[in-house]
CSV table of C-alpha atoms in Angstrom, one decimal:
chain,number,residue,atom,x,y,z
P,1,MET,CA,-47.6,15.3,50.4
P,2,SER,CA,-46.2,13.9,47.1
P,3,THR,CA,-42.9,12.7,46.6
P,4,ALA,CA,-43.2,13.0,42.7
P,5,ALA,CA,-40.6,14.8,41.0
P,6,PRO,CA,-41.9,17.9,39.6
P,7,LYS,CA,-42.4,17.9,35.9
P,8,THR,CA,-40.1,19.9,33.6
P,9,TYR,CA,-41.2,21.2,30.0
P,10,ALA,CA,-38.8,21.8,27.4
P,11,GLU,CA,-39.1,24.9,25.5
P,12,PRO,CA,-39.2,24.9,21.9
P,13,ALA,CA,-35.9,26.0,20.1
P,14,THR,CA,-35.7,29.5,19.6
P,15,PRO,CA,-35.8,29.9,15.8
P,16,CYS,CA,-32.9,31.0,14.0
P,17,VAL,CA,-32.5,33.0,10.9
P,18,LEU,CA,-29.7,33.1,8.2
P,19,ILE,CA,-28.4,36.2,7.3
P,20,VAL,CA,-26.2,36.3,4.1
P,21,ASP,CA,-24.8,39.6,3.1
P,22,ASP,CA,-21.1,40.4,2.0
P,23,ASP,CA,-21.2,44.0,4.0
P,24,PRO,CA,-20.4,43.3,7.6
P,25,ALA,CA,-21.6,46.4,8.8
P,26,LEU,CA,-25.0,45.6,7.2
P,27,LEU,CA,-25.0,42.0,8.6
P,28,ARG,CA,-24.0,43.1,12.0
P,29,VAL,CA,-27.3,46.0,11.9
P,30,LEU,CA,-29.7,43.3,9.9
P,31,GLY,CA,-28.2,40.6,13.1
P,32,ARG,CA,-29.2,43.0,15.7
P,33,LEU,CA,-32.7,43.9,14.0
P,34,VAL,CA,-33.5,40.3,14.0
P,35,VAL,CA,-32.4,39.6,17.4
P,36,ALA,CA,-34.1,42.6,19.0
P,37,ALA,CA,-37.2,40.8,17.3
P,38,GLY,CA,-36.9,37.9,19.4
P,39,TYR,CA,-34.7,35.3,17.2
P,40,GLU,CA,-31.6,33.7,16.9
P,41,VAL,CA,-29.2,34.6,14.1
P,42,GLN,CA,-26.2,33.2,11.9
P,43,LEU,CA,-24.4,35.7,10.2
P,44,VAL,CA,-22.6,34.6,7.2
P,45,GLY,CA,-20.8,36.9,4.3
P,46,ASP,CA,-21.0,34.8,1.3
P,47,ALA,CA,-22.9,31.9,-0.5
P,48,GLU,CA,-20.3,29.2,0.8
P,49,ARG,CA,-20.7,29.8,4.2
P,50,ALA,CA,-24.2,30.0,3.8
P,51,ARG,CA,-24.5,26.8,2.2
P,52,ALA,CA,-22.2,25.1,4.8
P,53,ALA,CA,-24.6,26.8,7.7
P,54,ALA,CA,-27.7,25.1,5.9
P,55,ARG,CA,-26.2,21.7,5.8
P,56,GLU,CA,-25.2,21.9,9.6
P,57,ARG,CA,-28.7,23.1,11.2
P,58,ASP,CA,-32.3,24.1,10.1
P,59,PHE,CA,-33.2,27.8,9.7
P,60,ALA,CA,-36.3,29.1,10.3
P,61,MET,CA,-35.6,31.5,7.4
P,62,VAL,CA,-33.3,33.3,5.3
P,63,LEU,CA,-32.5,36.7,4.8
P,64,CYS,CA,-30.3,37.3,2.0
P,65,ASP,CA,-28.9,40.3,-0.2
P,66,ILE,CA,-29.5,39.6,-4.0
P,67,ASN,CA,-25.6,40.7,-4.6
P,68,LEU,CA,-22.9,38.1,-3.2
P,69,PRO,CA,-19.5,37.9,-4.7
P,70,GLY,CA,-19.4,35.0,-7.2
P,71,THR,CA,-22.9,34.2,-7.1
P,72,ASN,CA,-26.7,36.0,-6.8
P,73,GLY,CA,-28.7,35.8,-3.8
P,74,ALA,CA,-31.4,34.3,-6.2
P,75,GLU,CA,-29.2,31.5,-6.8
P,76,LEU,CA,-28.5,30.8,-3.4
P,77,VAL,CA,-31.9,30.6,-2.3
P,78,ALA,CA,-33.0,28.3,-5.1
P,79,GLU,CA,-30.1,25.9,-3.8
P,80,LEU,CA,-31.5,26.3,-0.4
P,81,ARG,CA,-34.9,26.0,-1.3
P,82,ARG,CA,-34.3,22.6,-3.2
P,83,ALA,CA,-33.0,21.4,0.4
P,84,ASP,CA,-35.7,22.7,1.9
P,85,PRO,CA,-38.8,24.0,-0.1
P,86,SER,CA,-40.9,26.0,2.7
P,87,LEU,CA,-38.0,28.1,3.7
P,88,GLY,CA,-39.0,31.5,4.1
P,89,CYS,CA,-37.2,33.9,2.3
P,90,VAL,CA,-36.6,37.9,2.4
P,91,MET,CA,-34.1,39.1,-0.1
P,92,ILE,CA,-32.3,42.4,0.2
P,93,THR,CA,-31.5,44.8,-2.5
P,94,GLY,CA,-30.4,48.1,-3.4
P,95,MET,CA,-31.1,47.7,-7.2
P,96,GLN,CA,-33.9,49.4,-8.8
P,97,PRO,CA,-36.8,47.0,-9.5
P,98,ALA,CA,-36.2,47.2,-13.2
P,99,THR,CA,-32.7,45.5,-13.1
P,100,LEU,CA,-33.3,42.8,-10.4
P,101,PRO,CA,-32.7,39.4,-11.9
P,102,ASP,CA,-35.5,36.8,-12.6
P,103,MET,CA,-36.8,35.4,-9.3
P,104,SER,CA,-39.7,33.6,-10.5
P,105,ALA,CA,-38.0,30.3,-9.9
P,106,LEU,CA,-37.9,30.9,-6.2
P,107,GLY,CA,-41.8,31.0,-5.5
P,108,GLU,CA,-42.7,33.1,-2.7
P,109,VAL,CA,-40.3,35.8,-2.0
P,110,ASP,CA,-40.2,38.9,-0.3
P,111,ILE,CA,-38.1,41.8,-1.3
P,112,LEU,CA,-36.7,44.4,0.9
P,113,SER,CA,-34.9,47.5,-0.4
P,114,LYS,CA,-31.8,49.4,1.1
P,115,PRO,CA,-31.9,51.6,2.9
P,116,ILE,CA,-33.8,48.7,5.3
P,117,ASP,CA,-36.7,50.0,7.0
P,118,ALA,CA,-36.4,48.2,10.5
P,119,PRO,CA,-40.1,47.9,11.4
P,120,LYS,CA,-40.5,46.4,7.8
P,121,LEU,CA,-37.8,43.8,8.2
P,122,LYS,CA,-39.2,42.9,11.9
P,123,GLU,CA,-42.8,42.3,10.6
P,124,LEU,CA,-41.3,40.1,7.3
P,125,VAL,CA,-39.2,38.2,9.6
P,126,THR,CA,-41.7,37.7,12.4
P,127,ARG,CA,-44.5,36.7,9.4
P,128,MET,CA,-41.8,33.8,8.2
P,129,VAL,CA,-40.9,32.6,11.4
P,130,GLU,CA,-44.5,32.3,12.9
P,131,ALA,CA,-45.5,30.5,9.6
P,132,ARG,CA,-42.6,28.2,10.0
P,133,LYS,CA,-43.7,27.1,13.5
P,134,ASP,CA,-47.2,26.6,12.3
P,135,GLU,CA,-45.9,24.1,10.4
P,136,ASN,CA,-44.4,22.2,13.5
P,137,PRO,CA,-45.6,23.9,16.7
P,138,THR,CA,-43.8,21.1,18.8
P,139,THR,CA,-40.3,22.1,17.8
P,140,GLY,CA,-40.9,25.6,16.6
P,141,VAL,CA,-39.0,24.8,13.2
P,142,HIS,CA,-39.8,22.6,10.5
P,143,GLU,CA,-36.6,20.3,11.4
P,144,ARG,CA,-37.6,16.8,10.1
P,145,SER,CA,-38.6,17.8,6.4
P,146,GLY,CA,-35.5,20.1,6.0
P,147,ARG,CA,-33.4,17.5,7.4
P,148,ILE,CA,-34.9,14.9,5.1
P,149,ALA,CA,-34.9,16.8,2.3
P,150,ARG,CA,-31.0,17.9,2.5
P,151,LEU,CA,-30.2,14.2,2.7
P,152,ASP,CA,-32.2,13.4,0.3
P,153,ALA,CA,-30.4,16.3,-2.0
P,154,ALA,CA,-27.0,14.9,-0.9
P,155,LEU,CA,-27.9,11.6,-1.7
P,156,THR,CA,-29.0,12.4,-5.1
P,157,ARG,CA,-25.6,14.4,-5.6
P,158,ALA,CA,-23.9,11.5,-4.5
P,159,LEU,CA,-25.6,8.8,-6.5
P,160,GLY,CA,-25.0,11.4,-9.6
P,161,THR,CA,-21.1,11.4,-9.0
P,162,MET,CA,-21.1,7.5,-8.1
P,163,TRP,CA,-18.5,5.3,-10.0
P,164,MET,CA,-16.7,2.1,-9.6
P,165,ALA,CA,-13.0,1.1,-9.0
P,166,PHE,CA,-11.9,-2.5,-8.7
P,167,GLN,CA,-9.2,-3.4,-6.4
P,168,PRO,CA,-7.0,-7.1,-6.7
P,169,ILE,CA,-7.1,-9.0,-3.6
P,170,VAL,CA,-3.8,-10.7,-3.4
P,171,SER,CA,-2.4,-13.6,-1.7
P,172,LEU,CA,0.9,-13.1,-0.1
P,173,GLY,CA,1.9,-16.4,0.3
P,174,GLU,CA,1.1,-17.5,-3.3
P,175,ARG,CA,2.3,-14.2,-4.4
P,176,ASN,CA,-0.6,-13.9,-7.3
P,177,ILE,CA,-4.0,-12.4,-7.6
P,178,VAL,CA,-6.9,-14.7,-5.8
P,179,GLY,CA,-9.9,-12.1,-6.7
P,180,PHE,CA,-10.9,-8.8,-7.3
P,181,GLU,CA,-13.5,-6.5,-5.0
P,182,ALA,CA,-15.5,-3.8,-6.0
P,183,LEU,CA,-15.4,-0.4,-4.5
P,184,LEU,CA,-18.4,2.1,-5.1
P,185,ARG,CA,-16.8,5.6,-4.7
P,186,THR,CA,-18.6,9.0,-5.3
P,187,ARG,CA,-17.0,12.4,-5.9
P,188,ASP,CA,-19.4,14.5,-3.7
């Protein structure tokens, strides 16, 4: 009889899809459809929350409305892809094709028109998430390069806003300046 502890195997994390839409009802419906396809979701209603969410974790893909308050979805996706170039993307729109903003800079993007075709949405999400899993079958998501890309982007932003401040070093006993120290600061 063996006394060795039973082997345990960690399951890969369930891939998470970031869903961005300013319509709360549609956001909930999209979330339910993606959960029904077997994935976790993070629902956000605007670009700022989407940026914050992407800084906090890696996503298997993003499902984003083209029209968002203060920005358009294409600009948001371009920003997210600068941090994670292989991030899959489906853009949602109620616009006619001729009125869509230029998305050529985004690379490969799928566009889904409203009203949403649920089977088509599930097929697109599954295809993109599975393609992402193929990049890193151990973890189920492309974690390492996504984190490195986000850190690189943050460092690049910080270096671009760096400035130096000089501060005196004072001798209290002598009541005079005995030197200066230089401090690097960033606005980021």
